[in-house]
Short mmCIF file of C-alpha atoms in Angstrom, two decimals:
data_model
loop_
_atom_site.label_atom_id
_atom_site.label_comp_id
_atom_site.label_asym_id
_atom_site.label_seq_id
_atom_site.Cartn_x
_atom_site.Cartn_y
_atom_site.Cartn_z
CA PRO P 21 138.20 102.91 135.57
CA GLY P 22 135.71 105.50 134.40
CA TRP P 23 136.18 108.93 132.89
CA ALA P 24 138.34 110.32 135.73
CA PHE P 25 140.81 107.50 135.15
CA ILE P 26 141.10 108.15 131.42
CA ARG P 27 141.49 111.90 131.97
CA GLN P 28 144.38 111.32 134.38
CA ARG P 29 146.22 108.71 132.32
CA VAL P 30 148.66 110.18 129.84
CA ALA P 31 149.45 106.84 128.23
CA GLY P 32 148.54 103.23 128.66
CA PHE P 33 146.08 100.67 127.43
CA LEU P 34 142.43 99.78 128.00
CA ARG P 35 140.79 96.40 127.54
CA LEU P 36 137.38 96.12 125.87
CA ALA P 37 135.45 96.02 129.15
CA GLN P 38 137.13 99.25 130.24
CA VAL P 39 136.35 100.95 126.92
CA LEU P 40 132.71 99.89 127.15
CA GLU P 41 132.45 101.43 130.65
CA LEU P 42 133.17 104.79 129.00
CA LEU P 43 130.93 104.51 125.95
CA PRO P 44 127.22 103.60 125.79
CA VAL P 45 127.52 100.90 123.12
CA SER P 46 127.39 97.12 123.14
CA SER P 47 130.43 95.00 122.38
CA THR P 48 128.84 94.02 119.05
CA THR P 49 128.36 97.67 118.09
CA TRP P 50 131.92 98.43 119.18
CA TRP P 51 133.44 95.63 117.09
CA ASP P 52 131.30 96.63 114.09
CA GLY P 53 132.61 100.20 114.43
CA VAL P 54 136.19 98.95 114.69
CA LYS P 55 135.71 96.81 111.59
CA GLU P 56 134.21 99.76 109.68
CA LYS P 57 137.04 102.04 110.94
CA ARG P 58 134.55 104.37 112.68
CA PHE P 59 136.08 103.55 116.08
CA PRO P 60 139.74 103.45 117.21
CA GLN P 61 141.72 100.48 116.01
CA PRO P 62 142.93 97.93 118.56
CA ILE P 63 146.39 96.59 119.26
CA LYS P 64 146.89 92.85 119.64
CA LEU P 65 149.26 92.10 122.53
CA GLY P 66 148.79 88.37 122.21
CA PRO P 67 146.46 85.77 120.73
CA ARG P 68 143.76 86.54 123.33
CA THR P 69 144.70 90.05 124.42
CA THR P 70 143.39 93.10 122.58
CA VAL P 71 143.80 96.64 123.88
CA TRP P 72 143.26 100.25 122.84
CA ARG P 73 145.57 103.18 123.56
CA VAL P 74 144.19 105.49 126.25
CA GLU P 75 145.04 108.49 124.07
CA ASP P 76 143.08 107.03 121.12
CA ILE P 77 139.99 106.48 123.27
CA ARG P 78 140.33 109.94 124.83
CA ALA P 79 140.58 111.52 121.35
CA PHE P 80 137.59 109.49 120.14
CA ILE P 81 135.46 110.61 123.09
CA HIS P 82 136.50 114.20 122.45
CA HIS P 83 135.68 113.79 118.75
CA ILE P 84 132.17 112.44 119.34
CA GLY P 85 131.61 115.08 122.02
CA MET P 86 132.30 117.72 119.39
CA GLY P 87 129.62 116.26 117.12
CA GLY P 88 132.09 114.26 115.05
CA LYS P 89 133.95 117.35 113.80
#
């Protein structure tokens, strides 16, 4: 999807691969950050389906763009 996609979406969900297209981190780093509550928390839609809210990822990107303030 990319940044244009996330800017246009008001609501919805992103899978891990889509999140990682937007942020320069590995999946291991991402899951470590989720576990440590430094990154947005996921939503489990099923036993093998994990997603993040578009608005949570957008807010996180804005937050880190502001130097974490």
